[in-house]
């Protein structure tokens, strides 16, 4: 079997094979059939450490190796006739065989250009069919989330039926959410107006009862009767103050105790000004918010404790005559109410008694607060301390009244 060298040269010219590429053919026995190269000797184009027989066994394969004279070249071996004849191409990587005008360069550039064109078409299709419609949908969602605005969808951003359906479903969902929110807002507004009206009417009714008691107070000269009516009025005032706080508050879920207790107790001290002209009254109330239930109990408890302090206060051995009221929250999340007043040595034992009506009411209110009561009478002062844990804030039922009001009025 042999290949004419002229045929090899004609093939090089016909296929426009560059001169930098050297070609040889050989058979399965490792015998060289033809060699078509420029001016290099044969050992300069063949791998130096692999014989032709082994190359035939490796075909087809591309590899890099050193030639017989030690130069690194690229090699590609492929069978011409399986198991019988093989062709070996060898070229120097330092020589550019992709010269201008060569078919290899033209083919390579055309392939790259077609690949780039296909990539641009794919990216354009991805942008117009997916990216731009999804970006428009995201913009509509952000507008709706930030300002509850529903942008009109005209369907021009996409030709995809699926994306068109998603946009339409989002638009319907957004409009339904707006309608539901509007209805909920109207319902809450109506509920708020109703609750304010209820609290306002309750406050007015309690004030009316207090006014009736005041009329009865002016008809009697009995000091004991006048004192009992005044104490009852103070309890009604405490209850009315809670409802006034709910009526004037922006939220029905909580009541600020500092703004509720201090005006109430100051008003009480004025109504009993006969024994408080020379008494130093001070308040130290932290801005603590409680639920309406606890606020009512604490307000009534404060009224009873302050009324007891007004009844029993006197100058002590040091000449001090004072009443101190404090409300604070400890590090253990406990609300502590303290009412302290000066007492004379003669009244020290009497102030420590715990079975008066006021003391019983204080114990009852503290029990409803699930708190603990401590009484301490020593060294010219009497101190009442009530500690309890605040309840979690939650909306109370509309028909729920402040606990203890019926028993208080019944007394």
CSV table of C-alpha atoms in Angstrom, one decimal:
chain,number,residue,atom,x,y,z
A,1,UNK,CA,0.0,0.0,0.0
A,2,UNK,CA,1.4,3.4,-1.0
A,3,UNK,CA,0.3,7.0,-1.4
A,4,UNK,CA,1.8,9.2,-4.1
A,5,UNK,CA,3.6,12.2,-2.8
A,6,UNK,CA,2.3,14.3,-5.6
A,7,UNK,CA,-1.2,13.4,-4.4
A,8,UNK,CA,-0.2,14.7,-1.0
A,9,UNK,CA,1.0,18.0,-2.4
A,10,UNK,CA,-2.2,18.3,-4.5
A,11,UNK,CA,-4.3,17.6,-1.4
A,12,UNK,CA,-2.4,20.3,0.5
A,13,UNK,CA,-3.0,22.8,-2.3
A,14,UNK,CA,-6.6,21.8,-2.9
A,15,UNK,CA,-7.5,21.9,0.9
A,16,UNK,CA,-5.3,25.0,1.4
A,17,UNK,CA,-3.5,23.3,4.2
A,18,UNK,CA,-1.0,25.8,5.7
A,19,UNK,CA,2.7,25.2,5.4
A,20,UNK,CA,3.1,25.2,9.2
A,21,UNK,CA,1.3,21.9,9.3
A,22,UNK,CA,3.4,18.9,8.5
A,23,UNK,CA,1.7,15.6,7.4
A,24,UNK,CA,3.0,12.0,7.3
A,25,UNK,CA,1.3,8.7,6.7
A,26,UNK,CA,2.4,5.3,8.0
A,27,UNK,CA,1.1,1.7,8.2
A,28,UNK,CA,0.4,-0.6,11.2
A,29,UNK,CA,4.0,-1.9,11.1
A,30,UNK,CA,5.3,1.5,11.7
A,31,UNK,CA,6.7,1.9,8.2
A,32,UNK,CA,6.6,5.5,6.8
A,33,UNK,CA,4.5,5.7,3.7
A,34,UNK,CA,4.6,9.4,2.8
A,35,UNK,CA,6.0,12.6,4.3
A,36,UNK,CA,4.9,16.0,3.2
A,37,UNK,CA,6.7,18.8,5.0
A,38,UNK,CA,8.5,22.0,4.2
A,39,UNK,CA,12.2,21.8,4.8
A,40,UNK,CA,12.4,20.2,8.3
A,41,UNK,CA,14.1,16.8,8.6
A,42,UNK,CA,11.9,13.9,9.6
A,43,UNK,CA,13.1,13.6,13.2
A,44,UNK,CA,12.0,17.3,13.7
A,45,UNK,CA,8.3,16.5,13.0
A,46,UNK,CA,7.9,13.1,14.7
A,47,UNK,CA,7.6,12.5,18.4
A,48,UNK,CA,10.9,11.4,19.8
A,49,UNK,CA,9.7,9.0,22.5
A,50,UNK,CA,6.9,7.2,20.7
A,51,UNK,CA,7.4,5.0,17.7
A,52,UNK,CA,4.9,4.9,14.7
A,53,UNK,CA,3.6,1.4,15.7
A,54,UNK,CA,2.5,2.7,19.1
A,55,UNK,CA,1.0,5.8,17.5
A,56,UNK,CA,-1.2,3.5,15.3
A,57,UNK,CA,-2.4,1.7,18.3
A,58,UNK,CA,-3.3,5.1,20.0
A,59,UNK,CA,-5.2,6.5,17.0
A,60,UNK,CA,-7.3,8.6,17.0
A,61,UNK,CA,-5.7,10.9,19.5
A,62,UNK,CA,-4.4,14.5,20.0
A,63,UNK,CA,-1.4,15.1,22.2
A,64,UNK,CA,1.7,17.3,22.9
A,65,UNK,CA,5.2,15.8,22.9
A,66,UNK,CA,8.8,16.7,22.2
A,67,UNK,CA,10.3,15.8,18.8
A,68,UNK,CA,13.6,14.0,18.2
A,69,UNK,CA,15.5,17.3,18.3
A,70,UNK,CA,13.8,18.4,21.6
A,71,UNK,CA,11.2,20.9,20.3
A,72,UNK,CA,7.6,20.8,21.7
A,73,UNK,CA,5.0,20.2,19.0
A,74,UNK,CA,1.4,19.4,18.8
A,75,UNK,CA,0.4,16.1,17.2
A,76,UNK,CA,-2.8,14.6,15.9
A,77,UNK,CA,-3.0,11.0,14.7
A,78,UNK,CA,-6.1,9.5,13.0
A,79,UNK,CA,-6.7,6.2,11.0
A,80,UNK,CA,-7.0,6.5,7.2
A,81,UNK,CA,-7.9,2.8,6.8
A,82,UNK,CA,-8.7,1.2,10.2
A,83,UNK,CA,-6.0,-1.0,11.4
A,84,UNK,CA,-3.9,-0.6,8.3
A,85,UNK,CA,-2.9,3.0,7.5
A,86,UNK,CA,-2.7,6.2,9.6
A,87,UNK,CA,-2.1,9.9,9.1
A,88,UNK,CA,-0.1,12.1,11.5
A,89,UNK,CA,-0.3,15.9,11.6
A,90,UNK,CA,2.4,17.9,13.4
A,91,UNK,CA,2.7,21.6,13.9
A,92,UNK,CA,4.8,24.0,15.8
A,93,UNK,CA,2.7,26.1,18.3
A,94,UNK,CA,5.0,29.0,17.9
A,95,UNK,CA,4.0,29.4,14.2
A,96,UNK,CA,0.6,30.9,13.4
A,97,UNK,CA,-1.1,28.8,10.7
A,98,UNK,CA,-4.3,30.8,11.0
A,99,UNK,CA,-2.9,33.4,8.6
A,100,UNK,CA,-5.1,35.9,7.0
A,101,UNK,CA,-7.2,34.4,4.2
A,102,UNK,CA,-6.7,30.8,5.3
A,103,UNK,CA,-9.8,28.6,5.4
A,104,UNK,CA,-9.1,27.6,9.0
A,105,UNK,CA,-9.2,31.3,10.1
A,106,UNK,CA,-12.3,31.9,8.0
A,107,UNK,CA,-14.0,28.9,9.4
A,108,UNK,CA,-13.0,29.8,13.0
A,109,UNK,CA,-14.2,33.4,12.7
A,110,UNK,CA,-17.4,32.3,11.0
A,111,UNK,CA,-18.1,29.8,13.8
A,112,UNK,CA,-17.5,32.4,16.5
A,113,UNK,CA,-19.6,35.0,14.7
A,114,UNK,CA,-22.5,32.5,14.4
A,115,UNK,CA,-22.1,31.6,18.1
A,116,UNK,CA,-22.2,35.3,19.1
A,117,UNK,CA,-25.2,35.9,16.9
A,118,UNK,CA,-27.1,33.0,18.4
A,119,UNK,CA,-26.1,34.2,21.9
A,120,UNK,CA,-27.4,37.7,21.1
A,121,UNK,CA,-30.7,36.3,19.8
A,122,UNK,CA,-31.1,34.1,22.9
A,123,UNK,CA,-30.4,37.0,25.2
A,124,UNK,CA,-32.8,39.3,23.4
A,125,UNK,CA,-35.5,36.6,23.5
A,126,UNK,CA,-34.9,36.1,27.2
A,127,UNK,CA,-35.1,39.9,27.9
A,128,UNK,CA,-38.2,40.5,25.9
A,129,UNK,CA,-40.1,37.4,26.8
A,130,UNK,CA,-39.0,37.0,30.5
A,131,UNK,CA,-36.8,39.6,32.1
A,132,UNK,CA,-38.8,42.7,31.0
A,133,UNK,CA,-42.3,41.3,31.8
A,134,UNK,CA,-41.0,40.0,35.2
A,135,UNK,CA,-39.4,43.4,36.0
A,136,UNK,CA,-42.7,45.2,35.1
A,137,UNK,CA,-44.6,42.7,37.4
A,138,UNK,CA,-42.0,43.3,40.2
A,139,UNK,CA,-42.5,47.1,39.8
A,140,UNK,CA,-46.2,46.8,40.1
A,141,UNK,CA,-45.8,44.6,43.2
A,142,UNK,CA,-43.5,47.2,44.8
A,143,UNK,CA,-45.8,50.0,44.0
A,144,UNK,CA,-48.7,48.1,45.6
A,145,UNK,CA,-46.7,47.1,48.7
A,146,UNK,CA,-45.4,50.7,49.3
A,147,UNK,CA,-48.4,52.8,48.5
A,148,UNK,CA,-51.3,50.5,47.8
A,149,UNK,CA,-51.3,51.6,44.2
A,150,UNK,CA,-52.4,49.2,41.4
A,151,UNK,CA,-50.8,50.1,38.1
A,152,UNK,CA,-53.0,49.4,35.1
A,153,UNK,CA,-51.8,46.4,33.1
A,154,UNK,CA,-52.2,46.6,29.3
A,155,UNK,CA,-50.6,43.3,28.3
A,156,UNK,CA,-48.0,44.9,26.0
A,157,UNK,CA,-45.0,43.8,28.1
A,158,UNK,CA,-45.3,40.1,27.3
A,159,UNK,CA,-46.5,37.7,24.6
A,160,UNK,CA,-46.4,34.8,27.0
A,161,UNK,CA,-49.9,33.5,28.0
A,162,UNK,CA,-48.5,32.4,31.4
A,163,UNK,CA,-47.1,35.8,32.3
A,164,UNK,CA,-50.2,37.5,31.1
A,165,UNK,CA,-52.3,35.3,33.4
A,166,UNK,CA,-50.0,36.0,36.3
A,167,UNK,CA,-50.3,39.7,35.8
A,168,UNK,CA,-54.1,39.5,35.6
A,169,UNK,CA,-54.3,37.4,38.7
A,170,UNK,CA,-52.1,39.8,40.6
A,171,UNK,CA,-54.2,42.7,39.6
A,172,UNK,CA,-57.4,41.0,40.7
A,173,UNK,CA,-55.8,40.0,44.0
A,174,UNK,CA,-54.5,43.5,44.7
A,175,UNK,CA,-57.9,45.1,44.1
A,176,UNK,CA,-59.6,42.5,46.3
A,177,UNK,CA,-57.0,43.3,49.1
A,178,UNK,CA,-57.8,47.0,48.7
A,179,UNK,CA,-61.5,46.4,49.0
A,180,UNK,CA,-61.0,44.1,52.1
A,181,UNK,CA,-58.7,46.6,53.8
A,182,UNK,CA,-61.2,49.4,53.1
A,183,UNK,CA,-64.0,47.4,54.7
A,184,UNK,CA,-61.9,46.4,57.6
A,185,UNK,CA,-60.9,50.0,58.2
A,186,UNK,CA,-64.5,51.1,58.1
A,187,UNK,CA,-65.4,48.4,60.6
A,188,UNK,CA,-62.6,49.3,63.0
A,189,UNK,CA,-63.6,53.0,62.7
A,190,UNK,CA,-67.2,52.2,63.6
A,191,UNK,CA,-66.1,50.0,66.4
A,192,UNK,CA,-63.8,52.7,67.8
A,193,UNK,CA,-66.6,55.3,67.6
A,194,UNK,CA,-69.0,52.9,69.4
A,195,UNK,CA,-66.4,52.1,72.1
A,196,UNK,CA,-65.7,55.8,72.7
A,197,UNK,CA,-69.4,56.5,73.0
A,198,UNK,CA,-69.8,53.7,75.5
A,199,UNK,CA,-66.9,54.8,77.6
A,200,UNK,CA,-68.1,58.4,77.4
A,201,UNK,CA,-71.7,57.5,78.5
A,202,UNK,CA,-70.3,55.3,81.4
A,203,UNK,CA,-68.1,58.2,82.5
A,204,UNK,CA,-71.1,60.6,82.4
A,205,UNK,CA,-73.3,58.3,84.3
A,206,UNK,CA,-70.7,57.8,87.0
A,207,UNK,CA,-70.2,61.6,87.2
A,208,UNK,CA,-74.0,61.9,87.5
A,209,UNK,CA,-74.1,59.5,90.4
A,210,UNK,CA,-71.2,61.5,92.0
A,211,UNK,CA,-73.2,64.7,91.6
A,212,UNK,CA,-76.3,63.2,93.3
A,213,UNK,CA,-74.1,62.1,96.2
A,214,UNK,CA,-72.7,65.6,96.3
A,215,UNK,CA,-76.2,66.9,96.6
A,216,UNK,CA,-76.9,64.5,99.5
A,217,UNK,CA,-73.6,65.6,101.0
A,218,UNK,CA,-74.7,69.2,101.3
A,219,UNK,CA,-77.9,68.2,103.1
A,220,UNK,CA,-76.1,66.5,106.1
A,221,UNK,CA,-74.0,67.9,108.8
A,222,UNK,CA,-73.0,64.5,110.3
A,223,UNK,CA,-69.2,64.2,110.0
A,224,UNK,CA,-69.3,60.5,109.7
A,225,UNK,CA,-71.9,60.5,107.0
A,226,UNK,CA,-70.1,63.2,105.1
A,227,UNK,CA,-66.8,61.2,105.3
A,228,UNK,CA,-68.5,58.0,104.0
A,229,UNK,CA,-70.1,59.9,101.1
A,230,UNK,CA,-66.8,61.6,100.3
A,231,UNK,CA,-65.0,58.2,100.2
A,232,UNK,CA,-67.7,56.8,98.0
A,233,UNK,CA,-67.4,59.8,95.7
A,234,UNK,CA,-63.6,59.2,95.5
A,235,UNK,CA,-64.2,55.6,94.4
A,236,UNK,CA,-66.7,56.7,91.8
A,237,UNK,CA,-64.2,59.3,90.6
A,238,UNK,CA,-61.5,56.6,90.3
A,239,UNK,CA,-63.8,54.4,88.2
A,240,UNK,CA,-64.9,57.4,86.0
A,241,UNK,CA,-61.2,58.4,85.5
A,242,UNK,CA,-60.5,55.0,84.0
A,243,UNK,CA,-63.3,55.4,81.5
A,244,UNK,CA,-62.3,58.9,80.8
A,245,UNK,CA,-58.7,57.6,80.1
A,246,UNK,CA,-60.2,55.0,77.7
A,247,UNK,CA,-62.4,57.7,76.0
A,248,UNK,CA,-59.5,60.1,75.5
A,249,UNK,CA,-56.9,57.5,74.7
A,250,UNK,CA,-55.9,56.8,71.1
A,251,UNK,CA,-55.8,53.1,71.8
A,252,UNK,CA,-58.4,51.0,73.7
A,253,UNK,CA,-55.8,48.3,74.5
A,254,UNK,CA,-53.8,50.3,77.1
A,255,UNK,CA,-54.1,53.1,79.6
A,256,UNK,CA,-51.2,55.3,80.9
A,257,UNK,CA,-51.2,55.0,84.7
A,258,UNK,CA,-49.1,58.1,85.4
A,259,UNK,CA,-51.5,60.4,83.6
A,260,UNK,CA,-54.5,58.7,85.2
A,261,UNK,CA,-53.5,58.3,88.9
A,262,UNK,CA,-51.8,61.7,89.6
A,263,UNK,CA,-54.8,64.0,88.6
A,264,UNK,CA,-57.2,61.6,90.3
A,265,UNK,CA,-55.3,61.7,93.6
A,266,UNK,CA,-54.6,65.4,93.5
A,267,UNK,CA,-58.4,66.0,93.1
A,268,UNK,CA,-59.0,63.7,96.0
A,269,UNK,CA,-56.5,65.6,98.2
A,270,UNK,CA,-58.3,68.9,97.3
A,271,UNK,CA,-61.7,67.5,98.3
A,272,UNK,CA,-60.2,66.5,101.7
A,273,UNK,CA,-58.2,69.7,102.1
A,274,UNK,CA,-59.2,70.1,105.7
A,275,UNK,CA,-56.3,67.9,106.8
A,276,UNK,CA,-53.8,68.5,104.0
A,277,UNK,CA,-53.0,72.2,104.2
A,278,UNK,CA,-49.6,71.6,105.9
A,279,UNK,CA,-49.0,68.2,104.3
A,280,UNK,CA,-46.3,67.7,101.7
A,281,UNK,CA,-47.8,65.5,99.0
A,282,UNK,CA,-45.4,64.2,96.3
A,283,UNK,CA,-45.8,61.8,93.3
A,284,UNK,CA,-43.1,59.7,91.5
A,285,UNK,CA,-45.0,57.9,88.8
A,286,UNK,CA,-43.2,56.2,85.9
A,287,UNK,CA,-45.0,56.2,82.4
A,288,UNK,CA,-46.4,52.7,82.7
A,289,UNK,CA,-49.2,51.4,80.4
A,290,UNK,CA,-51.6,48.7,81.6
A,291,UNK,CA,-54.6,46.9,80.1
A,292,UNK,CA,-58.0,48.4,80.9
A,293,UNK,CA,-58.8,45.6,83.4
A,294,UNK,CA,-55.6,46.1,85.4
A,295,UNK,CA,-55.8,49.9,85.1
A,296,UNK,CA,-59.2,50.0,86.7
A,297,UNK,CA,-58.1,47.8,89.6
A,298,UNK,CA,-54.9,49.8,90.2
A,299,UNK,CA,-56.7,53.1,90.0
A,300,UNK,CA,-59.3,52.0,92.6
A,301,UNK,CA,-56.5,50.5,94.8
A,302,UNK,CA,-54.6,53.8,94.6
A,303,UNK,CA,-57.7,55.8,95.6
A,304,UNK,CA,-58.2,53.5,98.7
A,305,UNK,CA,-54.6,53.6,99.7
A,306,UNK,CA,-54.4,57.4,99.2
A,307,UNK,CA,-57.6,57.9,101.1
A,308,UNK,CA,-56.2,55.8,104.0
A,309,UNK,CA,-53.1,58.0,103.9
A,310,UNK,CA,-55.2,61.1,104.1
A,311,UNK,CA,-57.1,59.7,107.0
A,312,UNK,CA,-54.2,58.5,109.1
A,313,UNK,CA,-51.3,60.9,108.2
A,314,UNK,CA,-49.9,63.1,111.0
A,315,UNK,CA,-46.7,64.7,111.9
A,316,UNK,CA,-44.1,62.2,113.2
A,317,UNK,CA,-41.6,62.8,116.0
A,318,UNK,CA,-39.3,64.5,113.6
A,319,UNK,CA,-42.0,67.0,112.7
A,320,UNK,CA,-42.5,65.6,109.1
A,321,UNK,CA,-46.0,65.5,107.7
A,322,UNK,CA,-46.0,64.0,104.2
A,323,UNK,CA,-47.7,61.6,101.8
A,324,UNK,CA,-45.6,60.0,99.0
A,325,UNK,CA,-47.0,58.0,96.1
A,326,UNK,CA,-44.7,56.1,93.7
A,327,UNK,CA,-45.3,53.8,90.8
A,328,UNK,CA,-42.4,52.0,89.1
A,329,UNK,CA,-41.4,48.8,87.2
A,330,UNK,CA,-38.6,46.7,88.5
A,331,UNK,CA,-36.0,44.7,86.6
A,332,UNK,CA,-38.1,41.6,87.2
A,333,UNK,CA,-41.0,43.0,85.2
A,334,UNK,CA,-43.0,43.7,88.3
A,335,UNK,CA,-45.2,46.8,88.8
A,336,UNK,CA,-44.8,48.2,92.3
A,337,UNK,CA,-47.2,50.8,93.8
A,338,UNK,CA,-46.0,52.4,97.1
A,339,UNK,CA,-48.1,54.8,99.3
A,340,UNK,CA,-46.2,56.1,102.3
A,341,UNK,CA,-47.3,58.6,104.9
A,342,UNK,CA,-46.0,60.0,108.1
A,343,UNK,CA,-47.8,59.0,111.3
A,344,UNK,CA,-47.6,60.0,114.9
A,345,UNK,CA,-46.5,57.5,117.6
A,346,UNK,CA,-50.1,57.3,118.9
A,347,UNK,CA,-51.5,56.3,115.5
A,348,UNK,CA,-48.7,53.9,114.5
A,349,UNK,CA,-50.5,50.8,115.9
A,350,UNK,CA,-53.9,51.9,114.5
A,351,UNK,CA,-52.4,52.4,111.1
A,352,UNK,CA,-51.1,48.9,111.0
A,353,UNK,CA,-54.6,47.4,111.4
A,354,UNK,CA,-55.8,45.5,108.4
A,355,UNK,CA,-59.6,45.0,108.9
A,356,UNK,CA,-61.0,48.4,108.0
A,357,UNK,CA,-63.2,48.7,104.9
A,358,UNK,CA,-60.5,50.5,103.0
A,359,UNK,CA,-58.0,47.7,103.9
A,360,UNK,CA,-60.4,45.1,102.8
A,361,UNK,CA,-60.9,46.8,99.4
A,362,UNK,CA,-57.2,47.1,98.9
A,363,UNK,CA,-56.7,43.4,99.6
A,364,UNK,CA,-59.6,42.6,97.1
A,365,UNK,CA,-58.2,44.8,94.4
A,366,UNK,CA,-54.7,43.3,94.9
A,367,UNK,CA,-56.1,39.8,94.7
A,368,UNK,CA,-57.8,40.7,91.3
A,369,UNK,CA,-54.4,42.0,90.2
A,370,UNK,CA,-52.8,38.7,91.4
A,371,UNK,CA,-50.4,40.8,93.4
A,372,UNK,CA,-49.0,40.8,96.9
A,373,UNK,CA,-49.7,43.4,99.6
A,374,UNK,CA,-47.1,44.4,102.2
A,375,UNK,CA,-47.8,46.8,105.1
A,376,UNK,CA,-45.0,48.3,107.2
A,377,UNK,CA,-45.6,50.7,110.1
A,378,UNK,CA,-42.4,51.8,111.9
A,379,UNK,CA,-40.2,54.7,112.7
A,380,UNK,CA,-42.9,57.4,112.2
A,381,UNK,CA,-44.1,56.3,108.9
A,382,UNK,CA,-46.6,53.8,107.4
A,383,UNK,CA,-45.9,52.2,104.0
A,384,UNK,CA,-48.3,50.2,101.8
A,385,UNK,CA,-46.6,48.3,98.9
A,386,UNK,CA,-48.4,46.3,96.2
A,387,UNK,CA,-46.5,44.4,93.6
A,388,UNK,CA,-48.0,42.5,90.6
A,389,UNK,CA,-47.0,41.4,87.0
A,390,UNK,CA,-48.5,43.3,84.1
A,391,UNK,CA,-50.8,41.4,81.8
A,392,UNK,CA,-50.2,41.0,78.1
A,393,UNK,CA,-51.9,43.6,75.9
A,394,UNK,CA,-54.8,42.3,73.9
A,395,UNK,CA,-58.2,43.6,72.8
A,396,UNK,CA,-60.8,43.2,75.4
A,397,UNK,CA,-64.4,42.1,74.5
A,398,UNK,CA,-66.7,45.1,73.9
A,399,UNK,CA,-69.2,43.9,76.6
A,400,UNK,CA,-66.5,43.4,79.3
A,401,UNK,CA,-66.7,45.7,82.3
A,402,UNK,CA,-63.9,46.5,84.7
A,403,UNK,CA,-63.9,43.9,87.4
A,404,UNK,CA,-65.0,45.0,90.9
A,405,UNK,CA,-67.3,47.8,89.8
A,406,UNK,CA,-70.5,46.1,90.8
A,407,UNK,CA,-69.1,45.1,94.2
A,408,UNK,CA,-67.8,48.6,94.8
A,409,UNK,CA,-71.1,50.3,94.0
A,410,UNK,CA,-72.9,47.7,96.1
A,411,UNK,CA,-70.9,48.7,99.1
